[in-house]
Amino acid sequence: MSLLPGKFLLFAQGRTGSTLLGDLLDQHPAIHFGHEILAEPVRSPRSTIERLRFRHARHVVGFHVKIYQLTDQQGIANVRGWLRNLSRCGWQVISLRRENVLRHVLSNITAIERDSYHDRSGAGADRGAVMVDIPDLLHWMNRRIELAADEAAALADVPHHPLTYEHDLQEAAAWPATMAGVFEYLDLEPLEVSSALRRTNPGPLPRLITNYGEVAAAVTSAGYARYLH
C-alpha cells in the first residue's frame, strides 16, 4: 500500500471551465496541480505523470488531460484502457464537460477572434459581438459532440467524479458546493477557495453573435435548436 498522498487527473476538453477548476484546485495547500503536462508528445506518458507525483511527494498531485491530447499527441488509441489502468493504480478521475455545445464552440471562436482566452477581471463583462462563420461553427459543434461521446465511452467503467460547467462552475455561487464535493472525493479537508476568473461570454446569444439570425436558423436546421440559450 502506498504511503504517498493521493493522485488524480482532470479529464476534460478545452473551454469547459478546466482552467477555472484547476485554479480552484491549486489553492488547496495539500494539492499540487500540474495542469496540461501531456499537451506535447512525450516518450512515456505514464512515466511523465509518475515523475510529477514523486517530484511533489508531499502533496496530492493532479493534472489536466484532454482526450485528443492522449490520442493525437501521445498516440494512445485505447483511452478507456489507459484510464482503467490508471484507476487500478490509484489515480482518481474527475471528469468535466460542457452541456451547451453551441456555447462551447462559441467560447473558442470568440477567444481566437479577441486573442483573449480568459477573463481575470473578477467581474465579467460584455465584450461585444463577433461574426460567426456558420460552416465552421457547425463543423466544430459536430466535432465537440463526437469528442463528448468518446469521453463518455472512455469513462464507461472508470470510477470518476463527474462535473458539468453549467451546473458546477458557470456561476461563482456554485463554487463552494462544487469544491466541497471535489475535496471530499479526494479525501481532503474542505477549504473555501475563490478565483478572479469569470465567464468570457456571459450575455445572451443575440448579443454575442452579430449574425445571430443566420446562426439560429442554421443551428435549428442542423437539429441543435436546444442549444440556443
Coordinates of N, CA and C in Angstrom, one line a residue:
M1 N 0.8 -1.2 0.0 CA 0.0 0.0 0.0 C 0.9 1.3 0.0
S2 N 0.6 2.2 -0.9 CA 1.4 3.4 -1.0 C 1.2 4.3 0.2
L3 N 2.3 4.9 0.7 CA 2.3 5.8 1.8 C 2.2 7.3 1.3
L4 N 2.3 7.4 -0.1 CA 2.3 8.8 -0.6 C 0.8 9.3 -0.6
P5 N 0.7 10.7 -0.6 CA -0.7 11.2 -0.7 C -1.3 10.8 -2.0
G6 N -2.6 11.2 -2.2 CA -3.4 10.8 -3.4 C -2.9 11.4 -4.7
K7 N -3.6 11.0 -5.7 CA -3.2 11.4 -7.1 C -4.5 11.4 -7.9
F8 N -4.6 12.4 -8.8 CA -5.9 12.4 -9.6 C -5.6 13.1 -11.0
L9 N -6.5 12.9 -11.9 CA -6.4 13.6 -13.2 C -7.8 14.2 -13.5
L10 N -7.7 15.4 -14.1 CA -8.9 16.1 -14.6 C -9.0 15.7 -16.1
F11 N -10.1 15.1 -16.5 CA -10.3 14.6 -17.8 C -11.4 15.5 -18.5
A12 N -10.9 16.4 -19.3 CA -11.9 17.4 -19.9 C -11.3 18.0 -21.2
Q13 N -12.2 18.4 -22.1 CA -11.8 19.1 -23.3 C -11.5 20.5 -22.9
G14 N -10.9 21.3 -23.8 CA -10.6 22.7 -23.6 C -11.9 23.5 -23.6
R15 N -11.9 24.7 -23.0 CA -13.0 25.6 -23.0 C -14.3 25.0 -22.2
T16 N -14.0 24.2 -21.2 CA -15.0 23.6 -20.4 C -15.1 24.2 -19.0
G17 N -14.2 25.1 -18.7 CA -14.1 25.6 -17.3 C -12.9 24.9 -16.6
S18 N -12.1 24.2 -17.4 CA -11.0 23.4 -16.8 C -9.9 24.3 -16.2
T19 N -9.7 25.5 -16.8 CA -8.7 26.4 -16.2 C -9.2 26.9 -14.9
L20 N -10.5 27.2 -14.8 CA -11.1 27.7 -13.5 C -11.0 26.6 -12.5
L21 N -11.3 25.4 -12.8 CA -11.3 24.3 -11.9 C -9.9 24.0 -11.4
G22 N -8.9 24.1 -12.3 CA -7.5 23.9 -11.9 C -7.1 25.0 -11.0
D23 N -7.5 26.2 -11.2 CA -7.2 27.4 -10.4 C -7.8 27.2 -9.0
L24 N -9.0 26.7 -8.9 CA -9.6 26.4 -7.6 C -8.9 25.2 -6.9
L25 N -8.6 24.2 -7.6 CA -7.9 23.0 -7.0 C -6.5 23.4 -6.4
D26 N -5.8 24.2 -7.2 CA -4.4 24.6 -6.8 C -4.4 25.5 -5.6
Q27 N -5.5 26.0 -5.2 CA -5.5 26.8 -4.0 C -5.5 26.0 -2.7
H28 N -5.8 24.7 -2.8 CA -5.7 23.9 -1.6 C -4.3 23.6 -1.3
P29 N -3.8 23.9 0.0 CA -2.4 23.7 0.3 C -1.9 22.3 0.2
A30 N -2.8 21.3 0.2 CA -2.4 19.9 0.1 C -2.3 19.4 -1.3
I31 N -2.6 20.3 -2.3 CA -2.6 19.9 -3.7 C -1.5 20.6 -4.5
H32 N -0.9 19.8 -5.4 CA -0.1 20.4 -6.4 C -0.7 20.0 -7.8
F33 N -1.2 21.0 -8.5 CA -1.9 20.7 -9.8 C -0.9 21.0 -11.0
G34 N -0.6 20.0 -11.8 CA 0.4 20.1 -12.8 C -0.2 20.6 -14.2
H35 N -1.5 20.9 -14.2 CA -2.1 21.4 -15.5 C -1.9 20.4 -16.6
E36 N -1.6 20.9 -17.8 CA -1.6 20.0 -19.0 C -0.2 19.5 -19.3
I37 N 0.2 18.5 -18.5 CA 1.6 18.0 -18.7 C 1.7 17.0 -19.9
L38 N 0.6 16.7 -20.5 CA 0.7 15.8 -21.7 C 0.2 16.5 -22.9
A39 N 0.4 17.8 -22.9 CA -0.1 18.6 -24.1 C 0.9 18.4 -25.3
E40 N 2.1 18.1 -25.1 CA 3.1 17.8 -26.1 C 3.5 16.3 -26.0
P41 N 4.0 15.8 -27.2 CA 4.4 14.3 -27.2 C 5.5 14.1 -26.2
V42 N 5.4 13.0 -25.4 CA 6.5 12.6 -24.5 C 6.8 11.1 -24.8
R43 N 7.9 10.7 -24.4 CA 8.3 9.3 -24.7 C 7.4 8.3 -23.9
S44 N 7.1 8.6 -22.7 CA 6.3 7.7 -21.9 C 5.3 8.6 -21.0
P45 N 4.0 8.6 -21.5 CA 3.0 9.4 -20.7 C 3.0 8.9 -19.2
R46 N 3.0 7.6 -19.0 CA 2.9 7.1 -17.7 C 4.1 7.5 -16.8
S47 N 5.3 7.5 -17.4 CA 6.5 7.9 -16.6 C 6.4 9.4 -16.3
T48 N 5.9 10.1 -17.3 CA 5.8 11.6 -17.1 C 4.9 11.9 -15.9
I49 N 3.7 11.3 -15.8 CA 2.8 11.6 -14.7 C 3.3 11.0 -13.4
E50 N 4.0 9.9 -13.4 CA 4.6 9.4 -12.2 C 5.7 10.3 -11.7
R51 N 6.5 10.8 -12.6 CA 7.5 11.8 -12.2 C 6.9 13.0 -11.5
L52 N 5.8 13.5 -12.0 CA 5.1 14.6 -11.3 C 4.7 14.2 -9.9
R53 N 4.3 13.0 -9.7 CA 3.9 12.5 -8.4 C 5.0 12.5 -7.4
F54 N 6.1 11.9 -7.9 CA 7.3 11.8 -6.9 C 8.0 13.1 -6.8
R55 N 7.9 14.0 -7.7 CA 8.5 15.3 -7.6 C 7.8 16.1 -6.5
H56 N 6.6 15.8 -6.3 CA 5.7 16.5 -5.3 C 5.1 15.5 -4.3
A57 N 6.0 14.7 -3.8 CA 5.6 13.6 -3.0 C 4.8 14.0 -1.7
R58 N 4.9 15.2 -1.3 CA 4.2 15.6 0.0 C 2.8 16.1 -0.3
H59 N 2.5 16.2 -1.6 CA 1.2 16.7 -2.0 C 0.3 15.7 -2.7
V60 N -1.0 15.9 -2.6 CA -1.9 15.3 -3.6 C -1.6 15.9 -4.9
V61 N -1.3 15.1 -5.9 CA -0.9 15.7 -7.2 C -2.0 15.4 -8.2
G62 N -2.2 16.3 -9.1 CA -3.1 16.2 -10.2 C -2.7 16.9 -11.5
F63 N -3.3 16.5 -12.5 CA -3.0 17.2 -13.8 C -4.3 17.1 -14.7
H64 N -4.3 18.0 -15.7 CA -5.4 18.0 -16.7 C -5.0 17.4 -18.0
V65 N -5.8 16.5 -18.5 CA -5.5 15.9 -19.8 C -6.8 15.9 -20.6
K66 N -6.7 16.3 -21.9 CA -7.8 16.3 -22.9 C -7.7 15.0 -23.7
I67 N -8.9 14.4 -24.1 CA -8.9 13.2 -24.8 C -8.1 13.2 -26.0
Y68 N -8.1 14.4 -26.8 CA -7.3 14.5 -28.0 C -5.8 14.6 -27.8
Q69 N -5.4 15.0 -26.6 CA -4.0 15.0 -26.2 C -3.5 13.6 -26.1
L70 N -4.4 12.7 -25.6 CA -4.0 11.3 -25.4 C -3.9 10.6 -26.8
T71 N -4.9 10.9 -27.6 CA -5.0 10.2 -28.9 C -4.0 10.8 -29.9
D72 N -4.0 12.1 -30.0 CA -3.2 12.8 -31.1 C -1.7 13.0 -30.7
Q73 N -1.5 13.4 -29.5 CA -0.2 13.8 -29.0 C 0.6 12.6 -28.5
Q74 N -0.1 11.7 -27.8 CA 0.6 10.6 -27.1 C 0.4 9.3 -27.8
G75 N -0.4 9.2 -28.8 CA -0.6 8.0 -29.6 C -1.3 6.9 -28.8
I76 N -2.2 7.3 -27.9 CA -2.9 6.3 -27.1 C -4.2 6.0 -27.8
A77 N -4.4 4.8 -28.4 CA -5.6 4.5 -29.2 C -6.7 4.1 -28.2
N78 N -6.3 3.4 -27.2 CA -7.3 2.8 -26.2 C -7.4 3.7 -25.0
V79 N -8.1 4.8 -25.0 CA -8.1 5.8 -23.9 C -8.9 5.1 -22.7
R80 N -9.9 4.3 -23.0 CA -10.6 3.6 -22.0 C -9.7 2.7 -21.2
G81 N -8.9 2.0 -21.9 CA -7.9 1.1 -21.2 C -6.9 1.8 -20.4
W82 N -6.4 3.0 -21.0 CA -5.4 3.8 -20.3 C -6.0 4.3 -19.0
L83 N -7.2 4.8 -19.0 CA -7.8 5.4 -17.8 C -8.1 4.3 -16.8
R84 N -8.6 3.1 -17.3 CA -8.8 2.0 -16.4 C -7.5 1.6 -15.7
N85 N -6.4 1.5 -16.4 CA -5.2 1.1 -15.8 C -4.7 2.1 -14.7
L86 N -4.9 3.4 -15.0 CA -4.5 4.4 -14.0 C -5.4 4.3 -12.8
S87 N -6.7 4.1 -13.0 CA -7.6 4.0 -11.9 C -7.3 2.8 -11.0
R88 N -6.9 1.7 -11.6 CA -6.5 0.5 -10.9 C -5.2 0.8 -10.1
C89 N -4.4 1.7 -10.5 CA -3.2 2.1 -9.8 C -3.3 3.2 -8.9
G90 N -4.6 3.5 -8.6 CA -4.8 4.5 -7.5 C -5.1 5.9 -8.0
W91 N -5.1 6.2 -9.3 CA -5.4 7.5 -9.8 C -6.9 7.8 -9.8
Q92 N -7.3 8.8 -9.1 CA -8.7 9.2 -9.1 C -9.0 10.1 -10.4
V93 N -10.2 10.0 -10.9 CA -10.6 10.8 -12.1 C -11.7 11.7 -11.8
I94 N -11.5 13.0 -12.2 CA -12.5 14.0 -12.2 C -12.8 14.3 -13.6
S95 N -14.1 14.2 -14.0 CA -14.5 14.5 -15.4 C -15.2 15.8 -15.4
L96 N -15.0 16.6 -16.5 CA -15.7 17.9 -16.6 C -16.1 18.0 -18.1
R97 N -17.4 18.3 -18.3 CA -17.9 18.5 -19.6 C -18.8 19.7 -19.7
R98 N -19.0 20.2 -20.9 CA -19.9 21.3 -21.1 C -21.2 20.8 -21.8
E99 N -22.4 21.1 -21.3 CA -23.6 20.6 -21.9 C -24.0 21.4 -23.1
N100 N -23.8 22.7 -23.1 CA -24.3 23.5 -24.3 C -23.1 23.6 -25.3
V101 N -23.3 22.8 -26.3 CA -22.2 22.6 -27.3 C -22.1 23.9 -28.1
L102 N -23.1 24.6 -28.4 CA -23.0 25.9 -29.1 C -22.2 26.9 -28.4
R103 N -22.5 27.1 -27.1 CA -21.7 28.0 -26.3 C -20.2 27.5 -26.1
H104 N -20.1 26.2 -26.1 CA -18.7 25.6 -26.0 C -17.9 26.0 -27.2
V105 N -18.4 25.9 -28.4 CA -17.7 26.2 -29.6 C -17.6 27.7 -29.7
L106 N -18.6 28.5 -29.4 CA -18.6 29.9 -29.4 C -17.5 30.5 -28.5
S107 N -17.3 29.8 -27.4 CA -16.2 30.2 -26.5 C -14.9 30.2 -27.1
N108 N -14.6 29.2 -27.9 CA -13.3 29.1 -28.6 C -13.3 30.1 -29.8
I109 N -14.4 30.2 -30.5 CA -14.4 31.2 -31.6 C -14.1 32.6 -31.1
T110 N -14.7 33.0 -30.1 CA -14.5 34.4 -29.6 C -13.1 34.5 -29.0
A111 N -12.6 33.5 -28.3 CA -11.3 33.6 -27.8 C -10.2 33.8 -28.9
I112 N -10.4 33.1 -30.0 CA -9.5 33.3 -31.1 C -9.7 34.7 -31.7
E113 N -10.9 35.1 -31.9 CA -11.2 36.4 -32.5 C -10.7 37.6 -31.7
R114 N -10.8 37.4 -30.4 CA -10.4 38.5 -29.5 C -8.9 38.4 -29.0
D115 N -8.3 37.2 -29.3 CA -7.0 36.9 -28.8 C -6.9 37.0 -27.3
S116 N -8.0 36.5 -26.7 CA -8.1 36.5 -25.2 C -8.9 35.3 -24.8
Y117 N -8.2 34.4 -24.0 CA -8.9 33.2 -23.7 C -9.5 33.2 -22.3
H118 N -9.0 34.1 -21.4 CA -9.6 34.1 -20.0 C -9.8 35.5 -19.6
D119 N -10.8 35.7 -18.7 CA -11.1 37.0 -18.1 C -10.8 36.9 -16.6
R120 N -9.7 37.5 -16.1 CA -9.4 37.5 -14.7 C -9.7 38.9 -14.1
S121 N -10.7 39.5 -14.6 CA -11.1 40.8 -14.1 C -11.8 40.7 -12.7
G122 N -12.4 39.5 -12.5 CA -13.1 39.3 -11.3 C -14.6 39.8 -11.4
A123 N -14.9 40.4 -12.5 CA -16.3 41.0 -12.7 C -17.0 40.3 -13.8
G124 N -16.4 40.0 -14.9 CA -17.1 39.6 -16.1 C -17.7 40.7 -16.8
A125 N -17.6 40.7 -18.2 CA -18.0 41.9 -18.9 C -18.5 41.5 -20.3
D126 N -19.4 42.3 -20.8 CA -19.8 42.1 -22.2 C -18.8 42.7 -23.1
R127 N -18.2 41.8 -24.0 CA -17.1 42.3 -24.8 C -17.5 42.6 -26.3
G128 N -18.8 42.6 -26.5 CA -19.2 42.9 -27.9 C -19.4 41.6 -28.7
A129 N -20.1 41.7 -29.8 CA -20.4 40.6 -30.7 C -19.4 40.3 -31.7
V130 N -19.4 39.0 -32.2 CA -18.5 38.6 -33.2 C -19.3 38.0 -34.4
M131 N -18.7 38.1 -35.6 CA -19.3 37.5 -36.7 C -18.9 36.0 -36.7
V132 N -19.9 35.1 -36.9 CA -19.6 33.7 -36.8 C -19.7 33.0 -38.2
D133 N -18.7 32.3 -38.6 CA -18.7 31.5 -39.8 C -19.5 30.3 -39.6
I134 N -20.6 30.2 -40.2 CA -21.6 29.1 -39.9 C -21.1 27.7 -40.2
P135 N -20.5 27.5 -41.4 CA -20.0 26.1 -41.7 C -18.9 25.7 -40.6
D136 N -18.1 26.7 -40.2 CA -17.1 26.4 -39.2 C -17.7 26.1 -37.9
L137 N -18.7 26.8 -37.5 CA -19.4 26.6 -36.3 C -20.0 25.2 -36.2
L138 N -20.7 24.8 -37.3 CA -21.4 23.5 -37.3 C -20.4 22.4 -37.3
H139 N -19.3 22.6 -38.0 CA -18.2 21.6 -38.0 C -17.7 21.3 -36.6
W140 N -17.4 22.4 -35.9 CA -16.9 22.2 -34.5 C -17.9 21.8 -33.5
M141 N -19.2 22.1 -33.8 CA -20.2 21.6 -32.9 C -20.3 20.0 -33.1
N142 N -20.3 19.6 -34.3 CA -20.3 18.1 -34.6 C -19.1 17.5 -33.9
R143 N -17.9 18.1 -34.1 CA -16.7 17.6 -33.5 C -16.7 17.5 -32.0
R144 N -17.2 18.5 -31.4 CA -17.3 18.5 -29.9 C -18.3 17.4 -29.4
I145 N -19.3 17.2 -30.2 CA -20.3 16.1 -29.8 C -19.6 14.8 -30.0
E146 N -18.9 14.6 -31.0 CA -18.1 13.3 -31.2 C -17.2 13.1 -30.1
L147 N -16.4 14.1 -29.7 CA -15.5 14.0 -28.6 C -16.1 13.7 -27.3
A148 N -17.3 14.3 -27.0 CA -18.0 14.0 -25.8 C -18.5 12.6 -25.7
A149 N -18.9 12.0 -26.9 CA -19.3 10.6 -26.9 C -18.0 9.7 -26.7
D150 N -16.9 10.1 -27.2 CA -15.7 9.4 -27.0 C -15.3 9.4 -25.5
E151 N -15.4 10.6 -24.9 CA -15.1 10.7 -23.5 C -16.0 9.8 -22.7
A152 N -17.3 9.8 -23.0 CA -18.3 9.0 -22.2 C -17.9 7.5 -22.3
A153 N -17.6 7.1 -23.5 CA -17.2 5.7 -23.7 C -15.9 5.4 -23.0
A154 N -15.0 6.3 -22.9 CA -13.7 6.1 -22.2 C -13.9 6.0 -20.7
L155 N -15.0 6.7 -20.2 CA -15.2 6.7 -18.8 C -16.2 5.6 -18.3
A156 N -16.8 4.9 -19.3 CA -17.9 4.0 -19.0 C -17.7 3.1 -17.8
D157 N -16.6 2.5 -17.6 CA -16.4 1.6 -16.4 C -15.2 2.1 -15.5
V158 N -15.0 3.4 -15.6 CA -13.9 4.0 -14.7 C -14.6 4.8 -13.6
P159 N -14.3 4.5 -12.4 CA -14.9 5.3 -11.3 C -14.4 6.8 -11.4
H160 N -15.3 7.7 -11.3 CA -14.9 9.1 -11.5 C -16.0 10.0 -10.8
H161 N -15.5 11.3 -10.6 CA -16.4 12.3 -10.0 C -16.8 13.2 -11.2
P162 N -18.1 13.2 -11.6 CA -18.5 14.0 -12.8 C -18.9 15.4 -12.4
L163 N -18.5 16.3 -13.3 CA -18.9 17.7 -13.1 C -19.3 18.2 -14.5
T164 N -20.2 19.2 -14.5 CA -20.6 19.9 -15.7 C -20.3 21.4 -15.5
Y165 N -19.9 22.1 -16.5 CA -19.6 23.5 -16.4 C -20.9 24.3 -16.0
E166 N -22.0 24.0 -16.6 CA -23.2 24.8 -16.4 C -23.7 24.7 -15.0
H167 N -23.6 23.5 -14.4 CA -24.2 23.2 -13.1 C -23.2 23.6 -12.0
D168 N -21.9 23.3 -12.2 CA -20.9 23.3 -11.1 C -19.9 24.5 -11.2
L169 N -19.8 25.1 -12.3 CA -18.7 26.2 -12.4 C -19.2 27.5 -13.0
Q170 N -20.2 27.5 -13.8 CA -20.6 28.7 -14.5 C -20.8 29.9 -13.6
E171 N -21.5 29.7 -12.5 CA -21.8 30.8 -11.6 C -20.9 30.6 -10.3
A172 N -20.3 31.7 -9.9 CA -19.4 31.7 -8.7 C -20.2 31.2 -7.5
A173 N -21.5 31.4 -7.4 CA -22.3 30.9 -6.3 C -22.2 29.4 -6.1
A174 N -21.9 28.7 -7.2 CA -21.9 27.2 -7.2 C -20.6 26.7 -6.7
W175 N -19.5 27.5 -6.7 CA -18.2 27.0 -6.4 C -18.0 26.4 -5.0
P176 N -18.6 27.0 -3.9 CA -18.4 26.3 -2.6 C -18.9 24.9 -2.6
A177 N -20.1 24.6 -3.1 CA -20.6 23.3 -3.0 C -19.8 22.4 -4.0
T178 N -19.5 22.9 -5.1 CA -18.7 22.1 -6.1 C -17.4 21.7 -5.5
M179 N -16.6 22.6 -4.9 CA -15.3 22.3 -4.4 C -15.4 21.5 -3.1
A180 N -16.4 21.6 -2.4 CA -16.6 20.8 -1.2 C -16.7 19.3 -1.6
G181 N -17.5 19.1 -2.7 CA -17.6 17.7 -3.2 C -16.3 17.2 -3.8
V182 N -15.6 18.0 -4.5 CA -14.3 17.6 -5.1 C -13.3 17.3 -4.0
F183 N -13.2 18.1 -3.0 CA -12.2 17.9 -1.9 C -12.6 16.7 -1.1
E184 N -13.9 16.4 -0.9 CA -14.3 15.2 -0.3 C -14.0 14.0 -1.1
Y185 N -14.2 14.1 -2.4 CA -13.8 13.0 -3.3 C -12.3 12.6 -3.2
L186 N -11.5 13.7 -3.1 CA -10.0 13.5 -3.0 C -9.6 13.2 -1.5
D187 N -10.5 13.1 -0.6 CA -10.3 12.8 0.8 C -9.4 13.9 1.4
L188 N -9.8 15.1 1.1 CA -9.1 16.3 1.7 C -10.0 17.1 2.5
E189 N -9.5 17.9 3.5 CA -10.2 18.8 4.3 C -10.9 19.8 3.4
P190 N -12.1 20.2 3.7 CA -12.8 21.3 3.0 C -12.0 22.6 3.1
L191 N -12.1 23.4 2.1 CA -11.4 24.7 2.1 C -12.2 25.7 1.3
E192 N -12.4 26.9 1.7 CA -13.0 27.9 0.9 C -12.0 28.5 -0.1
V193 N -12.4 28.4 -1.3 CA -11.5 28.9 -2.4 C -12.2 29.8 -3.3
S194 N -11.5 30.6 -4.1 CA -12.1 31.6 -5.0 C -11.2 31.8 -6.1
S195 N -11.7 32.5 -7.1 CA -10.9 32.8 -8.3 C -11.4 34.1 -9.0
A196 N -10.5 34.9 -9.6 CA -10.8 36.1 -10.3 C -11.3 35.7 -11.7
L197 N -11.2 34.5 -12.1 CA -11.7 34.1 -13.5 C -13.2 34.2 -13.5
R198 N -13.6 34.8 -14.7 CA -15.1 34.9 -14.9 C -15.4 34.5 -16.3
R199 N -16.7 34.3 -16.6 CA -17.1 33.9 -17.9 C -16.7 35.0 -19.0
T200 N -16.2 34.5 -20.1 CA -15.8 35.4 -21.2 C -17.0 35.8 -22.1
N201 N -18.1 35.0 -22.0 CA -19.3 35.3 -22.9 C -20.5 35.2 -22.0
P202 N -20.7 36.1 -21.1 CA -21.9 35.9 -20.1 C -23.2 36.3 -20.7
G203 N -23.3 37.0 -21.8 CA -24.6 37.6 -22.2 C -25.4 36.6 -23.0
P204 N -26.6 37.0 -23.4 CA -27.5 36.2 -24.3 C -26.9 36.1 -25.6
L205 N -27.1 35.0 -26.3 CA -26.5 34.8 -27.6 C -26.8 35.9 -28.7
P206 N -28.0 36.5 -28.8 CA -28.1 37.5 -29.8 C -27.2 38.7 -29.5
R207 N -26.7 38.9 -28.3 CA -25.8 40.0 -28.0 C -24.3 39.6 -28.3
L208 N -24.1 38.3 -28.4 CA -22.7 37.8 -28.6 C -22.4 37.5 -30.1
I209 N -23.4 37.3 -30.9 CA -23.3 36.9 -32.3 C -23.9 37.9 -33.2
T210 N -23.0 38.6 -34.0 CA -23.5 39.6 -34.9 C -24.6 39.1 -35.9
N211 N -24.3 38.0 -36.5 CA -25.3 37.3 -37.4 C -26.1 36.3 -36.8
Y212 N -26.7 36.6 -35.6 CA -27.4 35.6 -34.8 C -28.5 35.0 -35.6
G213 N -29.3 35.8 -36.3 CA -30.5 35.2 -37.0 C -30.1 34.1 -38.0
E214 N -29.0 34.3 -38.7 CA -28.5 33.3 -39.6 C -28.0 32.1 -38.9
V215 N -27.3 32.3 -37.8 CA -26.7 31.2 -37.0 C -27.9 30.4 -36.3
A216 N -28.9 31.1 -35.8 CA -30.0 30.4 -35.2 C -30.7 29.5 -36.2
A217 N -30.9 30.0 -37.4 CA -31.6 29.2 -38.5 C -30.8 28.0 -38.8
A218 N -29.4 28.2 -39.0 CA -28.6 27.1 -39.4 C -28.5 26.0 -38.2
V219 N -28.4 26.5 -37.0 CA -28.3 25.6 -35.9 C -29.6 24.8 -35.7
T220 N -30.7 25.5 -35.9 CA -32.0 24.8 -35.8 C -32.2 23.8 -36.9
S221 N -31.8 24.1 -38.2 CA -31.8 23.2 -39.3 C -31.0 22.0 -39.1
A222 N -29.9 22.2 -38.4 CA -29.0 21.0 -38.1 C -29.4 20.2 -37.0
G223 N -30.6 20.5 -36.3 CA -31.1 19.7 -35.2 C -30.6 20.1 -33.9
Y224 N -30.0 21.3 -33.7 CA -29.4 21.7 -32.5 C -30.1 22.9 -31.8
A225 N -31.4 23.1 -32.1 CA -32.1 24.2 -31.5 C -32.1 24.2 -30.0
R226 N -31.9 23.1 -29.4 CA -31.9 23.0 -27.9 C -30.7 23.8 -27.3
Y227 N -29.7 24.1 -28.1 CA -28.6 24.8 -27.6 C -28.7 26.4 -27.7
L228 N -29.8 26.8 -28.3 CA -30.0 28.3 -28.5 C -30.4 29.0 -27.2
H229 N -29.6 28.9 -26.2 CA -30.0 29.6 -24.9 C -28.7 30.0 -24.2

